[in-house]
JSON list of C-alpha atoms in Angstrom, two decimals:
[
{"chain": "G", "resi": 1, "resn": "MET", "atom": "CA", "xyz": [97.57, 103.14, 99.56]},
{"chain": "G", "resi": 2, "resn": "LYS", "atom": "CA", "xyz": [100.38, 104.10, 97.22]},
{"chain": "G", "resi": 3, "resn": "LEU", "atom": "CA", "xyz": [104.07, 104.65, 97.87]},
{"chain": "G", "resi": 4, "resn": "VAL", "atom": "CA", "xyz": [105.78, 107.49, 95.98]},
{"chain": "G", "resi": 5, "resn": "ILE", "atom": "CA", "xyz": [109.59, 107.59, 96.19]},
{"chain": "G", "resi": 6, "resn": "LEU", "atom": "CA", "xyz": [111.48, 110.44, 94.53]},
{"chain": "G", "resi": 7, "resn": "LYS", "atom": "CA", "xyz": [114.99, 111.81, 94.23]},
{"chain": "G", "resi": 8, "resn": "THR", "atom": "CA", "xyz": [115.05, 115.48, 95.29]},
{"chain": "G", "resi": 9, "resn": "ASP", "atom": "CA", "xyz": [117.42, 118.39, 95.73]},
{"chain": "G", "resi": 10, "resn": "ILE", "atom": "CA", "xyz": [116.32, 119.05, 99.33]},
{"chain": "G", "resi": 11, "resn": "GLN", "atom": "CA", "xyz": [119.63, 119.68, 101.09]},
{"chain": "G", "resi": 12, "resn": "THR", "atom": "CA", "xyz": [118.79, 120.79, 104.61]},
{"chain": "G", "resi": 13, "resn": "VAL", "atom": "CA", "xyz": [116.56, 120.02, 107.56]},
{"chain": "G", "resi": 14, "resn": "GLN", "atom": "CA", "xyz": [115.41, 123.64, 107.41]},
{"chain": "G", "resi": 15, "resn": "LYS", "atom": "CA", "xyz": [114.02, 123.08, 103.90]},
{"chain": "G", "resi": 16, "resn": "VAL", "atom": "CA", "xyz": [112.27, 119.94, 105.13]},
{"chain": "G", "resi": 17, "resn": "ARG", "atom": "CA", "xyz": [110.68, 121.98, 107.92]},
{"chain": "G", "resi": 18, "resn": "ALA", "atom": "CA", "xyz": [109.59, 124.66, 105.42]},
{"chain": "G", "resi": 19, "resn": "LEU", "atom": "CA", "xyz": [107.89, 121.99, 103.29]},
{"chain": "G", "resi": 20, "resn": "SER", "atom": "CA", "xyz": [106.25, 120.32, 106.26]},
{"chain": "G", "resi": 21, "resn": "PRO", "atom": "CA", "xyz": [103.00, 122.37, 106.14]},
{"chain": "G", "resi": 22, "resn": "VAL", "atom": "CA", "xyz": [102.68, 121.67, 102.40]},
{"chain": "G", "resi": 23, "resn": "PHE", "atom": "CA", "xyz": [102.79, 117.90, 102.92]},
{"chain": "G", "resi": 24, "resn": "ASP", "atom": "CA", "xyz": [100.90, 117.86, 106.23]},
{"chain": "G", "resi": 25, "resn": "ARG", "atom": "CA", "xyz": [97.93, 119.80, 104.84]},
{"chain": "G", "resi": 26, "resn": "HIS", "atom": "CA", "xyz": [97.61, 117.83, 101.61]},
{"chain": "G", "resi": 27, "resn": "PRO", "atom": "CA", "xyz": [94.59, 115.51, 101.89]},
{"chain": "G", "resi": 28, "resn": "GLY", "atom": "CA", "xyz": [96.17, 112.85, 99.68]},
{"chain": "G", "resi": 29, "resn": "ILE", "atom": "CA", "xyz": [99.36, 112.50, 101.73]},
{"chain": "G", "resi": 30, "resn": "LEU", "atom": "CA", "xyz": [99.13, 110.15, 104.67]},
{"chain": "G", "resi": 31, "resn": "MET", "atom": "CA", "xyz": [102.80, 110.08, 105.79]},
{"chain": "G", "resi": 32, "resn": "TRP", "atom": "CA", "xyz": [106.03, 111.47, 104.38]},
{"chain": "G", "resi": 33, "resn": "SER", "atom": "CA", "xyz": [109.74, 111.76, 105.09]},
{"chain": "G", "resi": 34, "resn": "VAL", "atom": "CA", "xyz": [112.91, 113.12, 103.50]},
{"chain": "G", "resi": 35, "resn": "ASP", "atom": "CA", "xyz": [116.29, 111.45, 103.96]},
{"chain": "G", "resi": 36, "resn": "THR", "atom": "CA", "xyz": [118.70, 114.38, 103.73]},
{"chain": "G", "resi": 37, "resn": "GLU", "atom": "CA", "xyz": [121.62, 112.07, 104.52]},
{"chain": "G", "resi": 38, "resn": "ASP", "atom": "CA", "xyz": [121.04, 109.94, 101.41]},
{"chain": "G", "resi": 39, "resn": "VAL", "atom": "CA", "xyz": [122.92, 110.95, 98.26]},
{"chain": "G", "resi": 40, "resn": "ASP", "atom": "CA", "xyz": [119.58, 111.18, 96.41]},
{"chain": "G", "resi": 41, "resn": "LYS", "atom": "CA", "xyz": [117.83, 113.17, 99.19]},
{"chain": "G", "resi": 42, "resn": "VAL", "atom": "CA", "xyz": [114.96, 110.68, 98.97]},
{"chain": "G", "resi": 43, "resn": "LEU", "atom": "CA", "xyz": [111.40, 111.89, 99.51]},
{"chain": "G", "resi": 44, "resn": "ARG", "atom": "CA", "xyz": [109.13, 109.01, 100.54]},
{"chain": "G", "resi": 45, "resn": "ILE", "atom": "CA", "xyz": [105.37, 109.55, 100.58]},
{"chain": "G", "resi": 46, "resn": "GLU", "atom": "CA", "xyz": [102.60, 107.20, 101.61]},
{"chain": "G", "resi": 47, "resn": "ALA", "atom": "CA", "xyz": [99.55, 108.49, 99.79]},
{"chain": "G", "resi": 48, "resn": "VAL", "atom": "CA", "xyz": [96.11, 107.73, 98.51]},
{"chain": "G", "resi": 49, "resn": "ASP", "atom": "CA", "xyz": [96.09, 105.95, 95.17]},
{"chain": "G", "resi": 50, "resn": "GLU", "atom": "CA", "xyz": [95.28, 109.10, 93.20]},
{"chain": "G", "resi": 51, "resn": "LEU", "atom": "CA", "xyz": [98.53, 110.93, 94.06]},
{"chain": "G", "resi": 52, "resn": "SER", "atom": "CA", "xyz": [101.15, 110.66, 91.31]},
{"chain": "G", "resi": 53, "resn": "GLU", "atom": "CA", "xyz": [104.82, 111.59, 91.01]},
{"chain": "G", "resi": 54, "resn": "CYS", "atom": "CA", "xyz": [103.74, 114.46, 88.77]},
{"chain": "G", "resi": 55, "resn": "ASP", "atom": "CA", "xyz": [101.32, 115.70, 91.45]},
{"chain": "G", "resi": 56, "resn": "VAL", "atom": "CA", "xyz": [104.14, 115.76, 94.00]},
{"chain": "G", "resi": 57, "resn": "ALA", "atom": "CA", "xyz": [106.46, 117.59, 91.59]},
{"chain": "G", "resi": 58, "resn": "GLN", "atom": "CA", "xyz": [103.80, 120.25, 90.99]},
{"chain": "G", "resi": 59, "resn": "LEU", "atom": "CA", "xyz": [103.19, 120.54, 94.73]},
{"chain": "G", "resi": 60, "resn": "ILE", "atom": "CA", "xyz": [106.80, 121.29, 95.66]},
{"chain": "G", "resi": 61, "resn": "GLN", "atom": "CA", "xyz": [107.98, 123.13, 92.54]},
{"chain": "G", "resi": 62, "resn": "PRO", "atom": "CA", "xyz": [106.74, 126.53, 93.81]},
{"chain": "G", "resi": 63, "resn": "TRP", "atom": "CA", "xyz": [109.05, 126.03, 96.81]},
{"chain": "G", "resi": 64, "resn": "GLY", "atom": "CA", "xyz": [112.07, 125.77, 94.51]},
{"chain": "G", "resi": 65, "resn": "VAL", "atom": "CA", "xyz": [112.41, 122.02, 94.94]},
{"chain": "G", "resi": 66, "resn": "HIS", "atom": "CA", "xyz": [113.07, 119.68, 92.04]},
{"chain": "G", "resi": 67, "resn": "CYS", "atom": "CA", "xyz": [112.21, 115.99, 92.18]},
{"chain": "G", "resi": 68, "resn": "GLU", "atom": "CA", "xyz": [112.36, 113.05, 89.80]},
{"chain": "G", "resi": 69, "resn": "ALA", "atom": "CA", "xyz": [111.80, 109.33, 89.80]},
{"chain": "G", "resi": 70, "resn": "LEU", "atom": "CA", "xyz": [114.70, 107.31, 91.13]},
{"chain": "G", "resi": 71, "resn": "PRO", "atom": "CA", "xyz": [116.48, 105.31, 88.42]},
{"chain": "G", "resi": 72, "resn": "ASP", "atom": "CA", "xyz": [116.04, 101.55, 88.66]}
]
């Protein structure tokens, strides 16, 4: 299992709900959550080892969502 943690621009619970089918139907995503209260709007994904940050970015980009790796 792999943990992918990204900074996003997801601002609302409504946007999280709109993205829910995208994440829920993806075979490589086991669990996911978005913390809309955090300043970085953190997207946390538990995934199979093959899923990369780039894969996630490509998955949500058509929905108008930008994500990037959190700075250390």
